[in-house]
mmCIF file of C-alpha atoms and ligand atoms in Angstrom:
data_model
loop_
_atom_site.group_PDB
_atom_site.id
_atom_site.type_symbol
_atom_site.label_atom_id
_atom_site.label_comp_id
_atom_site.label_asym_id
_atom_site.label_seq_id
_atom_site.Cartn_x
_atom_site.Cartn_y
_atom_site.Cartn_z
ATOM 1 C CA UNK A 1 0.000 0.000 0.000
ATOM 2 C CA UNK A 2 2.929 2.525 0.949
ATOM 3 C CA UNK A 3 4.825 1.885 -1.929
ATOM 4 C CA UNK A 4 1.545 2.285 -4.202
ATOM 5 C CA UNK A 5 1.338 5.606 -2.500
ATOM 6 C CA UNK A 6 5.131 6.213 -3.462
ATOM 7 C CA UNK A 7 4.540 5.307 -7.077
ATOM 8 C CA UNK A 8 1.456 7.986 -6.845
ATOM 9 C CA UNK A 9 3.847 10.571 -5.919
ATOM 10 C CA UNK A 10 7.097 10.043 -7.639
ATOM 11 C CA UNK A 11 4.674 9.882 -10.616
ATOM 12 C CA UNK A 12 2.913 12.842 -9.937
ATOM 13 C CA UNK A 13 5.987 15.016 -8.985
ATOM 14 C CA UNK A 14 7.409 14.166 -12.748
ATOM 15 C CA UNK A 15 4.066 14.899 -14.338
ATOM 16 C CA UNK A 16 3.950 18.131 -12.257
ATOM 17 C CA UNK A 17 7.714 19.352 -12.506
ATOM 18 C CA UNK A 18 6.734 18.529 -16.794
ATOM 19 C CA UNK A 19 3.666 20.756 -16.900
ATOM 20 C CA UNK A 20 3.971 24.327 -19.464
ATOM 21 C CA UNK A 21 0.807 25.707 -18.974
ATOM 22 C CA UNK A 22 -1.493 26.341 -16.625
ATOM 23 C CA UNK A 23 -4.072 24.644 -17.649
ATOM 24 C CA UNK A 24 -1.857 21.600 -17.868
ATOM 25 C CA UNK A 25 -1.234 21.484 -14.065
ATOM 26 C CA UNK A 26 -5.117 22.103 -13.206
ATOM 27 C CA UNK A 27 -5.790 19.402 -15.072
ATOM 28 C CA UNK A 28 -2.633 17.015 -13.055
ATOM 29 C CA UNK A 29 -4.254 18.465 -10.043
ATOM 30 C CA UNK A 30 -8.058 16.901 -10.825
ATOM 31 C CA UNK A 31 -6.295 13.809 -11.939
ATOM 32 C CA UNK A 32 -4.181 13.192 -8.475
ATOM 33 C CA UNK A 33 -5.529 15.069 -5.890
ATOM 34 C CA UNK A 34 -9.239 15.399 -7.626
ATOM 35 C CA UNK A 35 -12.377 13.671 -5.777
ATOM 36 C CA UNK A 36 -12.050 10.904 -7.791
ATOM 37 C CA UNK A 37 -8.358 10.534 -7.960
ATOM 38 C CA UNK A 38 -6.819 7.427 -6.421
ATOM 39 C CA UNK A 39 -5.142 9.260 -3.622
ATOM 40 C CA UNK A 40 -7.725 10.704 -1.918
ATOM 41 C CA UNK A 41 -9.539 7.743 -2.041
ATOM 42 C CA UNK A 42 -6.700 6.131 -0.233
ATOM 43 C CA UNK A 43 -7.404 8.259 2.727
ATOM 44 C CA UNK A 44 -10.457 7.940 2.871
ATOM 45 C CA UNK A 45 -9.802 4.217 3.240
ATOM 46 C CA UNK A 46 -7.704 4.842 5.986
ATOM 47 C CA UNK A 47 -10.314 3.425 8.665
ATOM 48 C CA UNK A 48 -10.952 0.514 6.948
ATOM 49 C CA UNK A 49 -7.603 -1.033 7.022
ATOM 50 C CA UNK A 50 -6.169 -2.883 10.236
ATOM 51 C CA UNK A 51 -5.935 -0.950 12.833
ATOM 52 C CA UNK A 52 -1.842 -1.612 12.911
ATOM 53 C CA UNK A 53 -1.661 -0.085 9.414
ATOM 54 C CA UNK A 54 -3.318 2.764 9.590
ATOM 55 C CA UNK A 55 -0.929 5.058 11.266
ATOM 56 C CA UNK A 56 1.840 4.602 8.334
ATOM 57 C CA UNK A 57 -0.469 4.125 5.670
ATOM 58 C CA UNK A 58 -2.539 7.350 7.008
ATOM 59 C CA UNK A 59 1.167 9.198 7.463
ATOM 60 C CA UNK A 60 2.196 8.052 4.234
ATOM 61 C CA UNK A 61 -0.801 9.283 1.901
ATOM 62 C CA UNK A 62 -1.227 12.483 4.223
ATOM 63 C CA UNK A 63 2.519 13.568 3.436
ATOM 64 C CA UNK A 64 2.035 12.404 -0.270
ATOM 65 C CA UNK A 65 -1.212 14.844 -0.565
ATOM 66 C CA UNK A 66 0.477 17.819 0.748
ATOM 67 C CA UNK A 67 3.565 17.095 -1.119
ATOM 68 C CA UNK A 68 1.961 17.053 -4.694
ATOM 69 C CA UNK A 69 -0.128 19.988 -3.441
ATOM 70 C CA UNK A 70 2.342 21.909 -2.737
ATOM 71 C CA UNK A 71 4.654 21.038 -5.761
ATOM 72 C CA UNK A 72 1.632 21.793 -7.600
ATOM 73 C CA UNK A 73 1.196 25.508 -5.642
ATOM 74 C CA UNK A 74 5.339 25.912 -6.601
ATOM 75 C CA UNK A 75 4.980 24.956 -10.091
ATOM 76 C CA UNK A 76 2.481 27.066 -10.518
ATOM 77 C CA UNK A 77 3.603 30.495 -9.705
ATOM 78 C CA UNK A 78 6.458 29.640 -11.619
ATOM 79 C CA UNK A 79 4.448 28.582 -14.814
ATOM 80 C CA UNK A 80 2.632 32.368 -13.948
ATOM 81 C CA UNK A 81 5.528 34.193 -13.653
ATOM 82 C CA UNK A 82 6.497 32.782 -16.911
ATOM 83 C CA UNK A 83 3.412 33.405 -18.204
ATOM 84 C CA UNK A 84 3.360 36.939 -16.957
ATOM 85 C CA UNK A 85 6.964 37.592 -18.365
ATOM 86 C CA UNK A 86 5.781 36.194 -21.672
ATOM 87 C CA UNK A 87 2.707 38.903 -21.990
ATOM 88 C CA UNK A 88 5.075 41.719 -21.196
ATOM 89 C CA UNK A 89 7.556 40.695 -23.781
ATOM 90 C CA UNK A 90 4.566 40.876 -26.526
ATOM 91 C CA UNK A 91 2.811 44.273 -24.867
ATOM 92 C CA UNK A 92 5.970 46.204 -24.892
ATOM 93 C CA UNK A 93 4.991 49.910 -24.675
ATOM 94 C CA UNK A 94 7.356 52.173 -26.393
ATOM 95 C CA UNK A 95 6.674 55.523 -24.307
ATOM 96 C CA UNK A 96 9.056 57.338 -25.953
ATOM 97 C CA UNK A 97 7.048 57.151 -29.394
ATOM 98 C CA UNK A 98 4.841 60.202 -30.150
ATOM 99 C CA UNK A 99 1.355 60.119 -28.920
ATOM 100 C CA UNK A 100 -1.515 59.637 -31.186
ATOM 101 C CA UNK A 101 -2.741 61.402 -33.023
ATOM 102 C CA UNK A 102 0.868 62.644 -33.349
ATOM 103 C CA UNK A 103 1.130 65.670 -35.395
ATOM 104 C CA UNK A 104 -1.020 68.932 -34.576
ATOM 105 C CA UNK A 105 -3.165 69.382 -37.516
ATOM 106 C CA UNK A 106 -3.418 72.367 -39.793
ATOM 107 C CA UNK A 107 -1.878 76.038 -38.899
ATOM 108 C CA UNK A 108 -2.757 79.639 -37.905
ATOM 109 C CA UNK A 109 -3.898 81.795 -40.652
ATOM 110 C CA UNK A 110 -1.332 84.016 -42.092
ATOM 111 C CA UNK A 111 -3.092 87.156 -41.285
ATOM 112 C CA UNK A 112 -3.851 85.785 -37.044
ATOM 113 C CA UNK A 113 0.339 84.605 -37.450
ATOM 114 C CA UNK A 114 0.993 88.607 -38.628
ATOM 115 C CA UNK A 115 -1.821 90.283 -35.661
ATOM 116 C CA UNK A 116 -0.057 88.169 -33.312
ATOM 117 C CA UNK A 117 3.393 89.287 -34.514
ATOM 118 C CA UNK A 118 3.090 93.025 -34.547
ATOM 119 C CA UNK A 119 0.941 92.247 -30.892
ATOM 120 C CA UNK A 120 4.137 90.641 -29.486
ATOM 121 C CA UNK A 121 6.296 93.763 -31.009
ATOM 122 C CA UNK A 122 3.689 96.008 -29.333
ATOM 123 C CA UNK A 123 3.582 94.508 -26.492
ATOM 124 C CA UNK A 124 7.240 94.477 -25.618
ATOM 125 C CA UNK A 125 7.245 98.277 -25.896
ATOM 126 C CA UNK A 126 5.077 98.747 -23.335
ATOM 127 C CA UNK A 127 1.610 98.721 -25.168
ATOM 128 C CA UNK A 128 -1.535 97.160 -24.208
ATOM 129 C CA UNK A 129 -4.171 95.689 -26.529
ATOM 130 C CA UNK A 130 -7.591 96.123 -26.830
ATOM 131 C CA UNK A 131 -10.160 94.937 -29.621
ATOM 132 C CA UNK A 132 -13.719 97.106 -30.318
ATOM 133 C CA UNK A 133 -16.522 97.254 -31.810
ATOM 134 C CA UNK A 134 -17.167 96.790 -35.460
ATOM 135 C CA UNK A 135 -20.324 98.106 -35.930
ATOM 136 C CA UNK A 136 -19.569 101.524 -34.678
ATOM 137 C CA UNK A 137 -21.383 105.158 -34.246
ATOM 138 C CA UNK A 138 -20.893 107.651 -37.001
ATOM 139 C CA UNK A 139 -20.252 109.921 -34.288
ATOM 140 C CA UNK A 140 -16.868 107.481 -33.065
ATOM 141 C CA UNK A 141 -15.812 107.113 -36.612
ATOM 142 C CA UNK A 142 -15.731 110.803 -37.969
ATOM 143 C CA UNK A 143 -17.202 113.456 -35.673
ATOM 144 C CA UNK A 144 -14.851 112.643 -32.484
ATOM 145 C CA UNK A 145 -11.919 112.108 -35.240
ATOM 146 C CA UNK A 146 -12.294 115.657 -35.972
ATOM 147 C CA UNK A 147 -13.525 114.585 -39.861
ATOM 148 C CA UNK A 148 -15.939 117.857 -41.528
ATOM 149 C CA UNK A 149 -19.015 116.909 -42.294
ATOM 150 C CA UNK A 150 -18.348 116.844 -45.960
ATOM 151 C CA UNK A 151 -15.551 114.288 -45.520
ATOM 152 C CA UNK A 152 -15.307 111.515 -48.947
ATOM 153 C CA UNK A 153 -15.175 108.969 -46.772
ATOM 154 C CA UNK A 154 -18.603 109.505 -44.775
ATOM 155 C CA UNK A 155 -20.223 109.209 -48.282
ATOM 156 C CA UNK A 156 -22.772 106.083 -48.901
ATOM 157 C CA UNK A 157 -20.718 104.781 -51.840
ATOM 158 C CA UNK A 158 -17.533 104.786 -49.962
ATOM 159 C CA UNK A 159 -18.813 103.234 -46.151
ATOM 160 C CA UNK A 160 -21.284 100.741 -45.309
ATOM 161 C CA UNK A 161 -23.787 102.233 -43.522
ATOM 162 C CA UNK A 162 -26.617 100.151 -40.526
ATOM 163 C CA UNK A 163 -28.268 103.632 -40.304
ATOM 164 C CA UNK A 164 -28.010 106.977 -40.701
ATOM 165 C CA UNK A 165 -25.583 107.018 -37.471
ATOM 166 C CA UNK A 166 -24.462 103.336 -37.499
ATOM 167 C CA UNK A 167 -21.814 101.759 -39.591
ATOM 168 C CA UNK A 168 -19.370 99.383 -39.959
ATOM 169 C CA UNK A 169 -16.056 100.968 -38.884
ATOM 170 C CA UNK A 170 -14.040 102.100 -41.639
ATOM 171 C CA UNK A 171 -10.759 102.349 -39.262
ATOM 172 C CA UNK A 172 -9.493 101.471 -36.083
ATOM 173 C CA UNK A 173 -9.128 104.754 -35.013
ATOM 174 C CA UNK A 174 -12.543 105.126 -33.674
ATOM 175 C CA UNK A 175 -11.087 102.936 -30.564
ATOM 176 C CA UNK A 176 -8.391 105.921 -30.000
ATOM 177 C CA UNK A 177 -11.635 108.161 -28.723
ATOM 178 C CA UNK A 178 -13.515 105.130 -26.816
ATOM 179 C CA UNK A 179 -10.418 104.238 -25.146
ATOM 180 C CA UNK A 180 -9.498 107.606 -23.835
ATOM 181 C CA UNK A 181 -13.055 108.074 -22.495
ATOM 182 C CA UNK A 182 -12.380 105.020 -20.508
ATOM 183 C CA UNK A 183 -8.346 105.591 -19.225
ATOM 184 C CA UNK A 184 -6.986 108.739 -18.299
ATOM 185 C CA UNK A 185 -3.393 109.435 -19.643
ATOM 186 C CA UNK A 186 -0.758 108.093 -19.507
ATOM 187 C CA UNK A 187 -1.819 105.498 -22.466
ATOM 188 C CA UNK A 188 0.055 103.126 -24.725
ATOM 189 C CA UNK A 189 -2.276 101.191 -26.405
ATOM 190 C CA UNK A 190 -3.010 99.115 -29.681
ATOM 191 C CA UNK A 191 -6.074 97.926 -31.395
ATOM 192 C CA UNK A 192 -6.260 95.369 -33.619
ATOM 193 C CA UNK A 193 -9.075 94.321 -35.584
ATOM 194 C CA UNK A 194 -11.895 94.145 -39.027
ATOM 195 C CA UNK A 195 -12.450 97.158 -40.800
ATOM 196 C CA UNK A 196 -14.887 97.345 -43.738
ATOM 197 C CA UNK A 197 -14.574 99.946 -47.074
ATOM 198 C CA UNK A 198 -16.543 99.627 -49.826
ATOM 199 C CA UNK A 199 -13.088 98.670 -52.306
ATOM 200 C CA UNK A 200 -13.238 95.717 -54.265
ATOM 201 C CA UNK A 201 -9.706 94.790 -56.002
ATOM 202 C CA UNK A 202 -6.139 93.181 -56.283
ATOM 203 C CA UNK A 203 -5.414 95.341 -52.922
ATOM 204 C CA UNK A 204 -8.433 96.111 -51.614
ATOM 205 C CA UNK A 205 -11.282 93.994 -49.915
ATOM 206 C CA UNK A 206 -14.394 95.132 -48.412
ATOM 207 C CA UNK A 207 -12.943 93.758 -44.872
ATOM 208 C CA UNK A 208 -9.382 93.994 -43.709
ATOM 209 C CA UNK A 209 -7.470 94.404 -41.075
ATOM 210 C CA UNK A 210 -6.062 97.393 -39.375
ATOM 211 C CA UNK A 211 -3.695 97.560 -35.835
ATOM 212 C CA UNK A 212 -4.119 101.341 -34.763
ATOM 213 C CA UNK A 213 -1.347 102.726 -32.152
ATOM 214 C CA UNK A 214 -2.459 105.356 -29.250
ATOM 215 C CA UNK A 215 0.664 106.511 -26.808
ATOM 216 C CA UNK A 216 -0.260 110.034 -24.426
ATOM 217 C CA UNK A 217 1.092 111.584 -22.060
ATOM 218 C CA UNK A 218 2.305 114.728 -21.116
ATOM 219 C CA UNK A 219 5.705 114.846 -22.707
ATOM 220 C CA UNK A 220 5.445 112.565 -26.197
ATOM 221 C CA UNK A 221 6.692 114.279 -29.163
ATOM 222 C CA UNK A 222 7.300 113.080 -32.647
ATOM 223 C CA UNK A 223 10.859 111.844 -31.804
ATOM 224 C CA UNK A 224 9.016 108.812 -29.640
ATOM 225 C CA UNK A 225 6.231 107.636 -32.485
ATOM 226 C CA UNK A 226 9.878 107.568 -34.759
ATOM 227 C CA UNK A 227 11.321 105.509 -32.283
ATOM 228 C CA UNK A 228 8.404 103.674 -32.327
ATOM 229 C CA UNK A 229 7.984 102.480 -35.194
ATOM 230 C CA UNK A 230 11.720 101.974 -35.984
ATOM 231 C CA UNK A 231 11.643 99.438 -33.200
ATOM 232 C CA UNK A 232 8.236 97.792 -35.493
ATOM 233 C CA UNK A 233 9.897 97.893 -38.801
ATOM 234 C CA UNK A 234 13.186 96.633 -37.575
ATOM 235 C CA UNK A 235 11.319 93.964 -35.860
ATOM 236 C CA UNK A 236 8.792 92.749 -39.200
ATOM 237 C CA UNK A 237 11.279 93.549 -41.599
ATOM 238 C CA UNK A 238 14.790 93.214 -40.548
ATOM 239 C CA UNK A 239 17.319 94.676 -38.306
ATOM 240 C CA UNK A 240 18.848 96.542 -40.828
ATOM 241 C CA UNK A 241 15.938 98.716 -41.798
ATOM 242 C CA UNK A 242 15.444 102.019 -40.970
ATOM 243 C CA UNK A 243 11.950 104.500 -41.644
ATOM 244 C CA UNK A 244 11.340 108.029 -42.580
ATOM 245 C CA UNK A 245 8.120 110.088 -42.058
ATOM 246 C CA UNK A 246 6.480 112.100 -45.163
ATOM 247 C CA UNK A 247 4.407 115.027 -44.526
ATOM 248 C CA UNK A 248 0.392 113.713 -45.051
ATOM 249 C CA UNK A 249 -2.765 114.752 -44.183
ATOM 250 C CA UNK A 250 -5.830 112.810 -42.017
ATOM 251 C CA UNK A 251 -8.259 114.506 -40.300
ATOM 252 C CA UNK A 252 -7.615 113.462 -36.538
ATOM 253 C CA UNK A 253 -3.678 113.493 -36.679
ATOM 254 C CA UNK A 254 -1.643 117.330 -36.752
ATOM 255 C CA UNK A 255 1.012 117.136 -38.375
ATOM 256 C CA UNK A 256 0.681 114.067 -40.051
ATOM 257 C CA UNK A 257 2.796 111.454 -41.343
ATOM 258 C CA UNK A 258 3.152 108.831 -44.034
ATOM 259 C CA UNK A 259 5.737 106.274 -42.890
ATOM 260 C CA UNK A 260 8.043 104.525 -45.101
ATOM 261 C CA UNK A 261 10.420 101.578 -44.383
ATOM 262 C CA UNK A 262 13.847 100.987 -46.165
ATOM 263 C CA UNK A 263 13.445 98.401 -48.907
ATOM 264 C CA UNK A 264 14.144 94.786 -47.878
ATOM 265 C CA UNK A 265 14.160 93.675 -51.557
ATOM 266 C CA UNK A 266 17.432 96.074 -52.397
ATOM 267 C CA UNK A 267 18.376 96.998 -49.002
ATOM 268 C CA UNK A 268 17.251 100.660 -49.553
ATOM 269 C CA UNK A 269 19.246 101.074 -52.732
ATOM 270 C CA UNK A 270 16.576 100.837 -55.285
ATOM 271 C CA UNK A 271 18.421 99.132 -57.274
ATOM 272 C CA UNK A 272 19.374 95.265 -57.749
ATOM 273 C CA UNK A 273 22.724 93.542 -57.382
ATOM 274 C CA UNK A 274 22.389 93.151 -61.349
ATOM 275 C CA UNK A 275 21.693 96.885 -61.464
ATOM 276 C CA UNK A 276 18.114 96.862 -62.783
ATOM 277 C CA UNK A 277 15.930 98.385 -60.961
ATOM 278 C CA UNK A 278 14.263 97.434 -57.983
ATOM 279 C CA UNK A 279 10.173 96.351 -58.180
ATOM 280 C CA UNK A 280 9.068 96.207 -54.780
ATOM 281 C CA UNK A 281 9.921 99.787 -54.080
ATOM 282 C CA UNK A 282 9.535 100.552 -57.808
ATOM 283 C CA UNK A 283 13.288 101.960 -57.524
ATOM 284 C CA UNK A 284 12.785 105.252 -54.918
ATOM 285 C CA UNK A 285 14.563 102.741 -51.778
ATOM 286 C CA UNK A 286 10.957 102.774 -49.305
ATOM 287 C CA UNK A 287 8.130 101.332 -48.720
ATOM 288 C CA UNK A 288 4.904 103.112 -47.167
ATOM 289 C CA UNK A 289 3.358 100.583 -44.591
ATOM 290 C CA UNK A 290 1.198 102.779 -42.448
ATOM 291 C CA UNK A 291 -0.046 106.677 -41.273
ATOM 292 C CA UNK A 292 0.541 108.323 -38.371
ATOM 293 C CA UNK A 293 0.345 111.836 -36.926
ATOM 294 C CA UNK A 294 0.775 113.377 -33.396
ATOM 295 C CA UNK A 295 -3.085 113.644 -31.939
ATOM 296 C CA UNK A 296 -4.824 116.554 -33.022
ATOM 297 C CA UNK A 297 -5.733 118.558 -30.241
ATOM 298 C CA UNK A 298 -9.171 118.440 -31.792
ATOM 299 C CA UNK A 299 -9.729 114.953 -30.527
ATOM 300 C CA UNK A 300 -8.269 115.469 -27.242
ATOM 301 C CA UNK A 301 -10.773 118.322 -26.988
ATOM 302 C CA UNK A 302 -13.970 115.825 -27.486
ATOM 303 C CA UNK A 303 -12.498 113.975 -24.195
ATOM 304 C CA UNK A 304 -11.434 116.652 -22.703
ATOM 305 C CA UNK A 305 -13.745 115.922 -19.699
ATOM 306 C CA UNK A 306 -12.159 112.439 -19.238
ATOM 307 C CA UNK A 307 -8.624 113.763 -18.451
ATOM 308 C CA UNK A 308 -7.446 115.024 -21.913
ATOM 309 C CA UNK A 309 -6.238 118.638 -21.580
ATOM 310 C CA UNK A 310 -5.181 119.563 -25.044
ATOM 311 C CA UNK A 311 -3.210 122.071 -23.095
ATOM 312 C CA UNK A 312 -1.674 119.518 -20.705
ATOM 313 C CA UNK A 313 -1.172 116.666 -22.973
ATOM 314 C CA UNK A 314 -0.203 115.264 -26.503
ATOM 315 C CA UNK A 315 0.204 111.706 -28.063
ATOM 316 C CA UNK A 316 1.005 109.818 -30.953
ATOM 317 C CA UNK A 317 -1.319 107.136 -33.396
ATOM 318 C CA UNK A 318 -0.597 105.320 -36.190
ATOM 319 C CA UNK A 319 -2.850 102.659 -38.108
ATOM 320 C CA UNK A 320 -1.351 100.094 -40.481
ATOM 321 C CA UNK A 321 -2.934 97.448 -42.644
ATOM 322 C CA UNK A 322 -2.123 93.721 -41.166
ATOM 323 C CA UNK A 323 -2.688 92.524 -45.232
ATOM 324 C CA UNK A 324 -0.660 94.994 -46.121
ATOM 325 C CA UNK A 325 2.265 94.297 -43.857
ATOM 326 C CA UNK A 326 1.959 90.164 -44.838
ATOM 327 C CA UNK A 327 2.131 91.051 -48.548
ATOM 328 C CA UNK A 328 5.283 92.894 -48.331
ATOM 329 C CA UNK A 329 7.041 90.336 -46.081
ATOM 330 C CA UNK A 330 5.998 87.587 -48.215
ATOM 331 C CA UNK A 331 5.721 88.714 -51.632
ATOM 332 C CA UNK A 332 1.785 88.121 -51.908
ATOM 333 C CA UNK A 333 0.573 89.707 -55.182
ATOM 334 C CA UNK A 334 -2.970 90.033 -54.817
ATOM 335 C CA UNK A 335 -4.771 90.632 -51.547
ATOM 336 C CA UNK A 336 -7.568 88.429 -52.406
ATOM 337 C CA UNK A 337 -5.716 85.096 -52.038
ATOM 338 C CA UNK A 338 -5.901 85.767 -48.020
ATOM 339 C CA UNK A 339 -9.474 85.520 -48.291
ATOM 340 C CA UNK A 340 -10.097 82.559 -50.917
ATOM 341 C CA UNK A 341 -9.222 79.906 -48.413
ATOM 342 C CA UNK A 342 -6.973 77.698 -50.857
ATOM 343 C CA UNK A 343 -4.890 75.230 -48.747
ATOM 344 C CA UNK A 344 -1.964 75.177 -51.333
ATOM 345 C CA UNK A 345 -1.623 78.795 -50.511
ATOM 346 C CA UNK A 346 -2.129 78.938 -46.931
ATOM 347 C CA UNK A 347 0.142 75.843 -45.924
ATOM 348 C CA UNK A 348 3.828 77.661 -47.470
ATOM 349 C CA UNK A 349 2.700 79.983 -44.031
ATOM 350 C CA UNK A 350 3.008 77.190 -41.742
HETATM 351 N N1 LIG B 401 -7.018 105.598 -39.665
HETATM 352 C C1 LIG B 401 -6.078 105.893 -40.726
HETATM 353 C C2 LIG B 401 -6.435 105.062 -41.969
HETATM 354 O O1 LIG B 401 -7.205 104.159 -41.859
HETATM 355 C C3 LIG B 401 -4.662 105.572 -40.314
HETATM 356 C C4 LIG B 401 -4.153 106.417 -39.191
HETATM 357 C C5 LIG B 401 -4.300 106.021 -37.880
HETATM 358 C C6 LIG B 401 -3.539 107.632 -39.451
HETATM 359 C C7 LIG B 401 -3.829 106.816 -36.857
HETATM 360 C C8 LIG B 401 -3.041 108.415 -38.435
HETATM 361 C C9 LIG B 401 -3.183 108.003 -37.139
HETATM 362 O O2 LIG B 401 -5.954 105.337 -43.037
#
């Protein structure tokens, strides 16, 4: 009987030590040490046998059963661990690889890429921004700005009117008057944002977009809005450029100023290295990107009330064209391609 019980074992043990899966050693572990395997029912014969065999017999299958049970328990975490080893292997997680969906898709528009450039120049000198309204008073757009009432531009054919006193903001420089109703001096602000003209052609759209400048205070002079918009040009167009100012004329501005930049194409020379002559600045050496002026008392006399002696203080403005500025820096011909929404021409502005 005890060496039945050995054979059992030694048998088991082999089968046991042999098993590669799992499921294998379940399966070894029904067979032996199941309720019908021939082990247990060994033990369970115990009581039957001669009482002077019993006590070996008894010993000898008890040890056997928690032997193979505990071979069994061994093998098995180690079959598990194997297992366990084996699934890592195959899941390997690179974490290092790009997450999905990888790559961003698509790009700002040229013309938000440009407003957010000349912000970040702005805004580095000092300025703050502030956006308005589009659909503005008559009263913000030309009255306050100091335009007679026989101004071109307040004509039907030249503005788009909402009503007799409502339109659709022909500048920025309406913001220059709301803004200094709402801060007392000192001011250095811009304000970015749509502006609508009845135009229609290669370089001009109904809507485009204008950044007006406002700086006042007590003690700004001409020399500063120079300075200025040096700082601008050398920043958009190169660190070699440089700017003049041209005697002009707008309503809200005294004096006023045209402002040219040196030519980028021929380095101010208006001429190429081959000596023909330059086309960008059609040979003269500048480029006009934008008007400017010193505020016209005029204007500081509508907001008088809100802090704006035009005794006590003075200021600078400019307004430039955001499509404008794009197109020179990247050699767009025709201001209409901004607007047509062709992917082949947006993505080279990546
Ligand atoms: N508002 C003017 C324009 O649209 C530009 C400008 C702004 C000129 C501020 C002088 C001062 O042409």
């Amino acid at each position: 009987m005890i060496d039945r019980i050995e054979q059992i074992r030694a048998e088991a043990e082999r089968a046991i030590g042999a098993a590669t899966t799992l499921a294998a050693l379940e399966e070894l572990r029904v067979r032996h040490l199941g309720r019908k395997a021939e082990l247990p029912n060994l033990l369970r014969g115990v009581a039957e046998l001669p009482p002077e065999q019993r006590g070996a017999v008894g010993r000898a299958a008890n040890e056997a059963r928690q032997a193979l049970e505990a071979r069994i328990a061994a093998r098995g975490a180690e079959l598990e661990a194997a297992e366990l080893r084996e699934r890592l292997e195959r899941d390997r997680a690179d974490v290092t690889l790009p997450g999905s969906p990888a790559a961003p898709i698509g790009h700002l528009h040229l013309l938000t890429a440009t407003r957010r450039e000349i912000e970040d120049v702005f805004c580095g000198l000092g300025f703050e921004v502030h956006e308005g309204p589009e659909v503005e008073l008559a009263t913000y757009n030309f009255d306050a700005l100091n335009h007679d009432p026989a101004h071109p531009a307040r004509a039907r054919t030249d503005t788009f009117y909402v009503s007799d006193d409502v339109l659709l903001r022909t500048h920025t420089s309406p913001m220059q008057v709301r803004m200094m109703q709402q801060h007392p001096p000192p001011i250095a602000h811009i304000y970015p944002g749509r502006v609508y003209r009845r135009d229609s052609d290669a370089t001009h759209t109904p809507q485009f977009h204008q950044v007006e400048g406002l700086a006042v205070d007590v003690d700004i002079t001409l020399a500063d809005l120079k300075g200025t918009l040096l700082a601008f040009a050398r920043s958009i167009f190169g660190d070699e450029r440089n700017v003049r100012l041209r005697p002009h004329f707008f309503p809200f501005t005294e004096p006023s100023v045209e402002v040219d930049v040196s030519c980028f194409a021929c380095r101010g020379t208006g001429a190429m290295a081959d000596g023909s002559r330059c086309r960008l600045c059609k040979g003269t050496g500048w480029i006009e990107i934008l008007g400017a002026g010193m505020v016209d008392p005029n204007v500081f006399a509508y907001v008088r009330e809100h802090g704006y002696d035009p005794e006590q203080v003075q200021g600078f403005a400019f307004g430039m064209g955001i499509e404008r500025i794009a197109m020179l820096r990247h050699g767009i011909p025709d201001l209409r391609l901004f607007y047509d929404n062709d992917a082949r021409f947006l993505r080279q502005f990546g």
